[in-house]
Amino acid sequence: MNKKTLVLASALGLAVLAAAPARADDSSHPWNDEVGQWFIAPFIGYTWVDSSRLLDDGMYWGGALGKHLNDDWSAQIAGYTGSYDNNGEKQPDWTWPASFDATLSGVSLDLMRVFNRASRWSPYVLGGIGYQNDNYEGLQGDANVTASLGLGLMYDMYRNADGSRTVQLRPEVRERWDFATGETYADTLVQVGVAFGWGPPRPAPKAEEPPPPPPPAAPAKCADSDGDGVCDADDKCPGTPAGTTVDKVGCPCSQELKVLFDFDKAELRPESITELERVVKFMNDVPFATAKIDGHTDSVGSDAYNMALSDRRAKAVFDYLTSRGVDPARLKSQGFGEANPIAPNDTAEGRQQNRRVMLNRTDSCPN
């Protein structure tokens, strides 16, 4: 296989690798830990020398010192040397007995444009400028400026747990032009190296904040048929009209009793017993409730007489409630005479409405 065929095959192989999809990373961190690292990269290669040099193709070796600048760029200084035998063609007679073998040694400052750095496979293109010494046995050495273009691949073989140490395999092919005195030589090189990188460890991932606790479950809604905010199971006064202010057991904070009396009488009428029994039940169901019993009369009679009559009417209700088990300490009775009419006294119907006893809650109606 001739020189040109080998070079084309090598370049094609690198191009295929560069174009191939990157192998999926099996870790949680991308393969770009080398960014910011310095590296040292020993390498060995093979040179197809320009035929004008009168040398056989041969091996060379060297090393590079560089840094991965960012996700797109790396830079290095590379040094190399290689010894090449004379190919036996056109060896000048005057050089005998010198062998006319040569040593090619030099340095190159290279800039590499890296692609797909986050992948384990990262192709790159390379451009470099350097200085090379062409030292032929039997002739004075020639030091020349060189320029090179190349194509390479970084394959991540290893990285430690924190990313501060990496090892990469580095195959590369390049063309180097040697601007010798009076002639320019074009040498083709294929090499493989191993780059050992070192740098700061990657930052530790921030600890994830624990998710906020779920909100407390809303209390189960209970049945509240009258909508007063007290569950039916605890409601001592079911059926409270809408909008009524209630206590903690669902009974109205304004609890009224209206008992009517005959003219000039303080005895309870039979039809009043039902209303009084309702109050007895309420006072038993709501043990914290207290009440005031207010007695009233119509305007017939003197003020003094009516005041005494109203006291007797209030006392009659007081006595009934306490006889049915209501604690006397929770009740207070008082007569107001004819002072607070609720209807006109100039009609029989109005006077009947004013002959009454009213019971009103006096507790603070706690909830």
Short mmCIF file of C-alpha atoms in Angstrom, two decimals:
data_model
loop_
_atom_site.label_atom_id
_atom_site.label_comp_id
_atom_site.label_asym_id
_atom_site.label_seq_id
_atom_site.Cartn_x
_atom_site.Cartn_y
_atom_site.Cartn_z
CA MET A 1 0.00 0.00 0.00
CA ASN A 2 1.51 3.34 -1.02
CA LYS A 3 1.76 6.48 1.04
CA LYS A 4 -1.24 8.28 -0.42
CA THR A 5 -3.52 5.25 0.03
CA LEU A 6 -2.54 4.87 3.69
CA VAL A 7 -3.13 8.53 4.43
CA LEU A 8 -6.52 8.54 2.76
CA ALA A 9 -7.52 5.39 4.63
CA SER A 10 -6.47 6.90 7.95
CA ALA A 11 -8.30 10.16 7.30
CA LEU A 12 -11.39 8.28 6.20
CA GLY A 13 -11.33 6.19 9.38
CA LEU A 14 -11.13 9.28 11.57
CA ALA A 15 -13.91 10.96 9.60
CA VAL A 16 -16.18 7.95 10.10
CA LEU A 17 -15.51 8.00 13.83
CA ALA A 18 -16.18 11.73 13.95
CA ALA A 19 -19.46 11.38 12.08
CA ALA A 20 -20.70 8.37 14.05
CA PRO A 21 -23.29 9.05 16.76
CA ALA A 22 -21.73 9.55 20.16
CA ARG A 23 -22.03 6.53 22.43
CA ALA A 24 -24.53 7.12 25.16
CA ASP A 25 -22.91 8.05 28.43
CA ASP A 26 -23.78 5.56 31.17
CA SER A 27 -23.22 8.09 33.97
CA SER A 28 -25.08 11.13 35.21
CA HIS A 29 -22.24 13.51 34.20
CA PRO A 30 -21.21 14.35 30.61
CA TRP A 31 -17.73 13.40 29.36
CA ASN A 32 -16.37 16.95 29.37
CA ASP A 33 -14.50 16.94 32.67
CA GLU A 34 -11.27 17.81 30.83
CA VAL A 35 -12.37 21.42 30.29
CA GLY A 36 -9.99 23.63 32.26
CA GLN A 37 -7.44 20.84 32.72
CA TRP A 38 -3.79 20.79 31.78
CA PHE A 39 -2.57 17.67 30.01
CA ILE A 40 0.61 15.91 28.99
CA ALA A 41 0.41 13.59 25.99
CA PRO A 42 3.23 11.27 24.89
CA PHE A 43 2.75 9.94 21.38
CA ILE A 44 4.31 7.76 18.71
CA GLY A 45 3.76 8.01 14.98
CA TYR A 46 4.76 7.21 11.47
CA THR A 47 5.90 9.69 8.81
CA TRP A 48 5.52 9.41 5.08
CA VAL A 49 8.27 11.84 4.16
CA ASP A 50 8.25 13.98 1.06
CA SER A 51 10.04 12.05 -1.71
CA SER A 52 12.29 15.02 -2.33
CA ARG A 53 14.02 14.41 0.99
CA LEU A 54 15.70 11.18 -0.33
CA LEU A 55 14.65 9.45 2.91
CA ASP A 56 12.72 6.32 3.77
CA ASP A 57 9.46 6.65 5.68
CA GLY A 58 9.82 5.92 9.35
CA MET A 59 8.76 6.23 12.95
CA TYR A 60 8.90 9.26 15.24
CA TRP A 61 7.97 9.95 18.85
CA GLY A 62 7.30 12.96 21.03
CA GLY A 63 5.07 14.57 23.58
CA ALA A 64 2.74 17.53 24.07
CA LEU A 65 1.89 19.85 26.94
CA GLY A 66 -1.40 21.71 26.70
CA LYS A 67 -4.66 22.87 28.18
CA HIS A 68 -8.32 22.37 27.39
CA LEU A 69 -9.46 25.99 27.28
CA ASN A 70 -13.23 25.59 27.02
CA ASP A 71 -15.88 23.43 25.39
CA ASP A 72 -14.68 24.41 21.89
CA TRP A 73 -10.93 24.92 22.05
CA SER A 74 -7.74 23.24 23.27
CA ALA A 75 -4.13 24.32 22.76
CA GLN A 76 -0.77 22.55 23.07
CA ILE A 77 2.97 22.78 22.48
CA ALA A 78 4.26 19.55 20.94
CA GLY A 79 7.83 18.39 20.52
CA TYR A 80 8.91 15.45 18.32
CA THR A 81 11.91 13.71 16.81
CA GLY A 82 12.47 10.88 14.39
CA SER A 83 15.39 9.23 12.58
CA TYR A 84 15.09 8.30 8.90
CA ASP A 85 17.44 6.28 6.66
CA ASN A 86 18.57 7.47 3.29
CA ASN A 87 16.53 5.72 0.62
CA GLY A 88 19.62 4.98 -1.52
CA GLU A 89 18.43 7.14 -4.35
CA LYS A 90 20.54 9.99 -5.69
CA GLN A 91 22.88 9.96 -2.71
CA PRO A 92 25.58 12.50 -3.63
CA ASP A 93 28.92 10.81 -4.14
CA TRP A 94 30.71 13.54 -2.26
CA THR A 95 28.89 12.59 0.96
CA TRP A 96 30.59 9.21 1.07
CA PRO A 97 31.35 7.68 3.54
CA ALA A 98 28.56 9.68 5.30
CA SER A 99 25.29 7.78 5.37
CA PHE A 100 23.11 10.80 4.42
CA ASP A 101 20.59 9.56 7.02
CA ALA A 102 18.56 12.31 8.74
CA THR A 103 16.99 13.30 12.01
CA LEU A 104 13.89 15.55 11.87
CA SER A 105 13.14 17.26 15.18
CA GLY A 106 10.94 20.20 16.00
CA VAL A 107 8.27 21.89 18.06
CA SER A 108 4.80 23.05 17.10
CA LEU A 109 2.22 25.32 18.69
CA ASP A 110 -1.18 23.81 17.89
CA LEU A 111 -4.71 25.08 18.28
CA MET A 112 -7.49 22.46 18.22
CA ARG A 113 -11.14 23.12 17.49
CA VAL A 114 -13.02 20.40 19.42
CA PHE A 115 -16.52 19.23 18.54
CA ASN A 116 -19.06 17.42 20.70
CA ARG A 117 -16.96 17.82 23.83
CA ALA A 118 -19.70 16.44 26.10
CA SER A 119 -19.52 13.09 24.32
CA ARG A 120 -17.02 10.35 25.04
CA TRP A 121 -15.91 10.67 21.38
CA SER A 122 -14.77 14.22 20.54
CA PRO A 123 -13.34 14.87 17.05
CA TYR A 124 -11.19 17.91 16.41
CA VAL A 125 -9.43 19.78 13.63
CA LEU A 126 -5.96 21.13 14.24
CA GLY A 127 -3.81 23.90 12.92
CA GLY A 128 -0.22 24.53 13.99
CA ILE A 129 2.87 26.56 13.33
CA GLY A 130 6.33 25.46 14.44
CA TYR A 131 10.08 25.22 14.01
CA GLN A 132 11.94 22.15 12.73
CA ASN A 133 15.59 21.15 12.45
CA ASP A 134 16.44 18.94 9.45
CA ASN A 135 19.77 17.38 10.37
CA TYR A 136 21.33 15.23 7.60
CA GLU A 137 24.47 13.27 8.42
CA GLY A 138 27.24 14.70 6.33
CA LEU A 139 25.48 18.02 5.77
CA GLN A 140 24.97 21.15 7.79
CA GLY A 141 21.56 21.17 9.59
CA ASP A 142 18.73 23.33 8.33
CA ALA A 143 16.27 24.94 10.77
CA ASN A 144 12.97 25.95 9.21
CA VAL A 145 9.48 27.23 9.96
CA THR A 146 6.70 24.65 9.63
CA ALA A 147 2.94 24.75 9.34
CA SER A 148 0.49 21.87 9.73
CA LEU A 149 -3.17 20.96 9.41
CA GLY A 150 -4.71 17.85 10.87
CA LEU A 151 -7.70 15.87 12.03
CA GLY A 152 -7.90 13.99 15.30
CA LEU A 153 -10.09 12.37 17.89
CA MET A 154 -10.22 12.47 21.69
CA TYR A 155 -11.61 9.28 23.21
CA ASP A 156 -12.21 9.39 26.97
CA MET A 157 -10.90 6.16 28.48
CA TYR A 158 -10.97 7.12 32.17
CA ARG A 159 -11.92 9.80 34.63
CA ASN A 160 -11.90 9.62 38.41
CA ALA A 161 -14.91 10.18 40.63
CA ASP A 162 -14.61 13.97 40.90
CA GLY A 163 -13.39 14.56 37.33
CA SER A 164 -9.98 15.95 38.37
CA ARG A 165 -8.03 13.21 36.50
CA THR A 166 -8.71 12.03 32.97
CA VAL A 167 -7.05 9.76 30.41
CA GLN A 168 -7.74 10.12 26.69
CA LEU A 169 -6.68 8.15 23.63
CA ARG A 170 -5.60 10.56 20.87
CA PRO A 171 -5.29 9.23 17.26
CA GLU A 172 -4.36 11.94 14.78
CA VAL A 173 -3.38 12.49 11.15
CA ARG A 174 -1.80 15.69 9.87
CA GLU A 175 0.03 17.21 6.94
CA ARG A 176 3.15 19.24 7.82
CA TRP A 177 4.86 21.66 5.48
CA ASP A 178 8.58 22.26 6.05
CA PHE A 179 9.64 25.57 4.53
CA ALA A 180 13.27 24.59 3.95
CA THR A 181 15.81 26.77 2.29
CA GLY A 182 15.02 26.72 -1.41
CA GLU A 183 12.28 24.10 -1.19
CA THR A 184 9.10 23.22 0.68
CA TYR A 185 8.63 19.64 1.88
CA ALA A 186 5.18 18.16 2.60
CA ASP A 187 5.29 15.28 5.08
CA THR A 188 2.27 13.20 6.09
CA LEU A 189 2.05 11.96 9.68
CA VAL A 190 -0.20 9.52 11.50
CA GLN A 191 0.22 9.19 15.25
CA VAL A 192 -1.47 7.89 18.35
CA GLY A 193 -1.02 9.31 21.83
CA VAL A 194 -2.39 9.11 25.34
CA ALA A 195 -3.26 12.36 27.12
CA PHE A 196 -3.13 12.47 30.93
CA GLY A 197 -5.17 15.39 32.25
CA TRP A 198 -5.32 17.01 35.67
CA GLY A 199 -7.22 19.93 37.12
CA PRO A 200 -9.67 21.06 39.78
CA PRO A 201 -12.47 18.67 40.71
CA ARG A 202 -15.89 19.40 39.36
CA PRO A 203 -18.17 21.28 41.80
CA ALA A 204 -20.22 19.03 44.01
CA PRO A 205 -23.86 19.02 42.94
CA LYS A 206 -26.12 21.14 45.08
CA ALA A 207 -28.20 19.11 47.45
CA GLU A 208 -31.76 19.07 46.32
CA GLU A 209 -34.10 20.80 48.70
CA PRO A 210 -36.71 18.42 50.05
CA PRO A 211 -40.15 19.04 48.62
CA PRO A 212 -42.45 21.04 50.85
CA PRO A 213 -44.72 18.91 53.02
CA PRO A 214 -48.16 18.39 51.58
CA PRO A 215 -50.83 20.68 52.98
CA PRO A 216 -52.87 19.18 55.80
CA ALA A 217 -55.89 17.32 54.63
CA ALA A 218 -59.05 19.33 54.82
CA PRO A 219 -61.26 18.13 57.64
CA ALA A 220 -64.09 15.96 56.48
CA LYS A 221 -67.26 17.97 56.12
CA CYS A 222 -70.08 16.91 58.38
CA ALA A 223 -73.77 17.09 57.70
CA ASP A 224 -75.22 20.51 58.61
CA SER A 225 -78.82 20.55 57.54
CA ASP A 226 -79.67 24.07 58.73
CA GLY A 227 -76.35 25.58 57.60
CA ASP A 228 -75.55 27.23 60.93
CA GLY A 229 -71.95 25.86 61.06
CA VAL A 230 -72.71 23.22 63.72
CA CYS A 231 -72.75 19.56 62.70
CA ASP A 232 -76.13 17.88 62.92
CA ALA A 233 -74.69 15.38 65.40
CA ASP A 234 -73.92 18.25 67.84
CA ASP A 235 -76.80 20.58 66.97
CA LYS A 236 -79.18 20.95 69.93
CA CYS A 237 -81.42 23.32 67.99
CA PRO A 238 -81.93 21.89 64.49
CA GLY A 239 -83.79 23.94 61.94
CA THR A 240 -82.36 27.30 63.01
CA PRO A 241 -83.44 29.97 60.48
CA ALA A 242 -80.75 31.07 58.04
CA GLY A 243 -78.61 33.98 59.25
CA THR A 244 -79.30 33.36 62.94
CA THR A 245 -76.29 33.78 65.24
CA VAL A 246 -75.88 30.52 67.17
CA ASP A 247 -73.77 29.19 70.02
CA LYS A 248 -71.46 26.18 69.91
CA VAL A 249 -74.36 23.73 70.11
CA GLY A 250 -76.33 25.43 67.33
CA CYS A 251 -78.91 27.27 69.44
CA PRO A 252 -79.81 30.92 68.77
CA CYS A 253 -77.92 33.45 70.87
CA SER A 254 -81.15 35.41 71.15
CA GLN A 255 -83.55 32.96 72.86
CA GLU A 256 -86.98 34.51 73.58
CA LEU A 257 -90.04 33.22 75.46
CA LYS A 258 -93.41 34.91 75.20
CA VAL A 259 -96.11 33.85 77.69
CA LEU A 260 -99.47 35.73 77.70
CA PHE A 261 -101.76 36.22 80.72
CA ASP A 262 -105.40 36.96 81.39
CA PHE A 263 -106.47 40.40 82.63
CA ASP A 264 -105.32 41.07 86.20
CA LYS A 265 -104.01 37.49 86.50
CA ALA A 266 -100.54 35.99 87.24
CA GLU A 267 -101.51 32.35 86.75
CA LEU A 268 -100.05 30.47 83.81
CA ARG A 269 -102.47 29.62 81.03
CA PRO A 270 -102.57 25.96 79.87
CA GLU A 271 -101.55 26.88 76.33
CA SER A 272 -98.32 28.41 77.74
CA ILE A 273 -97.05 25.06 79.09
CA THR A 274 -95.87 23.92 75.65
CA GLU A 275 -93.74 27.06 75.26
CA LEU A 276 -92.39 26.72 78.77
CA GLU A 277 -91.43 23.07 78.20
CA ARG A 278 -89.50 24.14 75.12
CA VAL A 279 -87.47 26.50 77.31
CA VAL A 280 -86.90 23.73 79.89
CA LYS A 281 -85.47 21.50 77.16
CA PHE A 282 -83.29 24.32 75.84
CA MET A 283 -81.89 25.14 79.30
CA ASN A 284 -81.07 21.45 79.84
CA ASP A 285 -79.46 21.05 76.40
CA VAL A 286 -77.37 24.23 76.77
CA PRO A 287 -76.03 24.07 80.34
CA PHE A 288 -73.98 27.26 79.96
CA ALA A 289 -77.02 29.40 79.02
CA THR A 290 -78.44 31.94 81.49
CA ALA A 291 -81.63 33.98 81.10
CA LYS A 292 -83.64 36.92 82.45
CA ILE A 293 -87.41 36.66 82.89
CA ASP A 294 -89.16 40.02 82.31
CA GLY A 295 -92.81 40.55 83.37
CA HIS A 296 -95.13 43.15 81.73
CA THR A 297 -98.74 44.46 82.02
CA ASP A 298 -101.14 46.58 80.03
CA SER A 299 -101.91 50.16 81.08
CA VAL A 300 -105.10 49.43 83.04
CA GLY A 301 -104.56 50.15 86.73
CA SER A 302 -102.09 52.16 88.72
CA ASP A 303 -98.37 52.07 88.09
CA ALA A 304 -97.65 50.55 91.51
CA TYR A 305 -100.28 47.87 91.06
CA ASN A 306 -99.05 47.00 87.58
CA MET A 307 -95.44 46.83 88.79
CA ALA A 308 -96.38 44.28 91.45
CA LEU A 309 -98.52 42.34 88.98
CA SER A 310 -95.64 42.13 86.49
CA ASP A 311 -93.35 40.86 89.26
CA ARG A 312 -95.84 38.07 90.08
CA ARG A 313 -96.11 37.07 86.41
CA ALA A 314 -92.30 36.87 86.04
CA LYS A 315 -92.11 34.92 89.31
CA ALA A 316 -94.73 32.44 88.04
CA VAL A 317 -92.54 31.58 85.03
CA PHE A 318 -89.43 31.45 87.23
CA ASP A 319 -91.11 29.02 89.61
CA TYR A 320 -92.30 26.76 86.78
CA LEU A 321 -88.85 26.51 85.16
CA THR A 322 -87.07 25.81 88.45
CA SER A 323 -89.71 23.23 89.37
CA ARG A 324 -88.78 21.43 86.15
CA GLY A 325 -85.12 21.20 87.15
CA VAL A 326 -83.59 24.42 85.82
CA ASP A 327 -80.96 25.73 88.24
CA PRO A 328 -82.32 28.94 89.86
CA ALA A 329 -78.84 30.43 89.70
CA ARG A 330 -79.16 30.52 85.90
CA LEU A 331 -82.37 32.60 86.00
CA LYS A 332 -83.33 36.08 87.13
CA SER A 333 -86.86 37.54 87.19
CA GLN A 334 -87.96 41.19 87.17
CA GLY A 335 -91.19 43.12 86.62
CA PHE A 336 -91.42 46.22 84.44
CA GLY A 337 -95.10 47.05 84.87
CA GLU A 338 -96.64 48.86 81.92
CA ALA A 339 -93.37 50.60 80.96
CA ASN A 340 -92.50 48.66 77.79
CA PRO A 341 -95.61 48.00 75.70
CA ILE A 342 -95.24 46.19 72.38
CA ALA A 343 -98.71 47.12 71.12
CA PRO A 344 -101.19 50.00 71.62
CA ASN A 345 -103.19 49.82 74.88
CA ASP A 346 -106.31 51.40 73.38
CA THR A 347 -107.58 48.09 71.99
CA ALA A 348 -108.36 44.77 73.66
CA GLU A 349 -106.04 42.97 71.26
CA GLY A 350 -103.17 45.38 72.00
CA ARG A 351 -103.65 45.07 75.76
CA GLN A 352 -103.55 41.25 75.45
CA GLN A 353 -100.16 41.48 73.68
CA ASN A 354 -98.79 43.66 76.47
CA ARG A 355 -99.85 41.22 79.25
CA ARG A 356 -96.85 39.01 78.81
CA VAL A 357 -93.61 37.52 80.17
CA MET A 358 -90.46 37.54 78.00
CA LEU A 359 -87.32 35.41 78.54
CA ASN A 360 -84.02 36.61 77.05
CA ARG A 361 -80.58 34.97 77.12
CA THR A 362 -78.04 36.83 79.20
CA ASP A 363 -74.93 34.64 78.64
CA SER A 364 -72.19 35.70 76.22
CA CYS A 365 -73.15 32.95 73.75
CA PRO A 366 -69.62 31.44 73.42
CA ASN A 367 -68.74 29.46 70.27
#
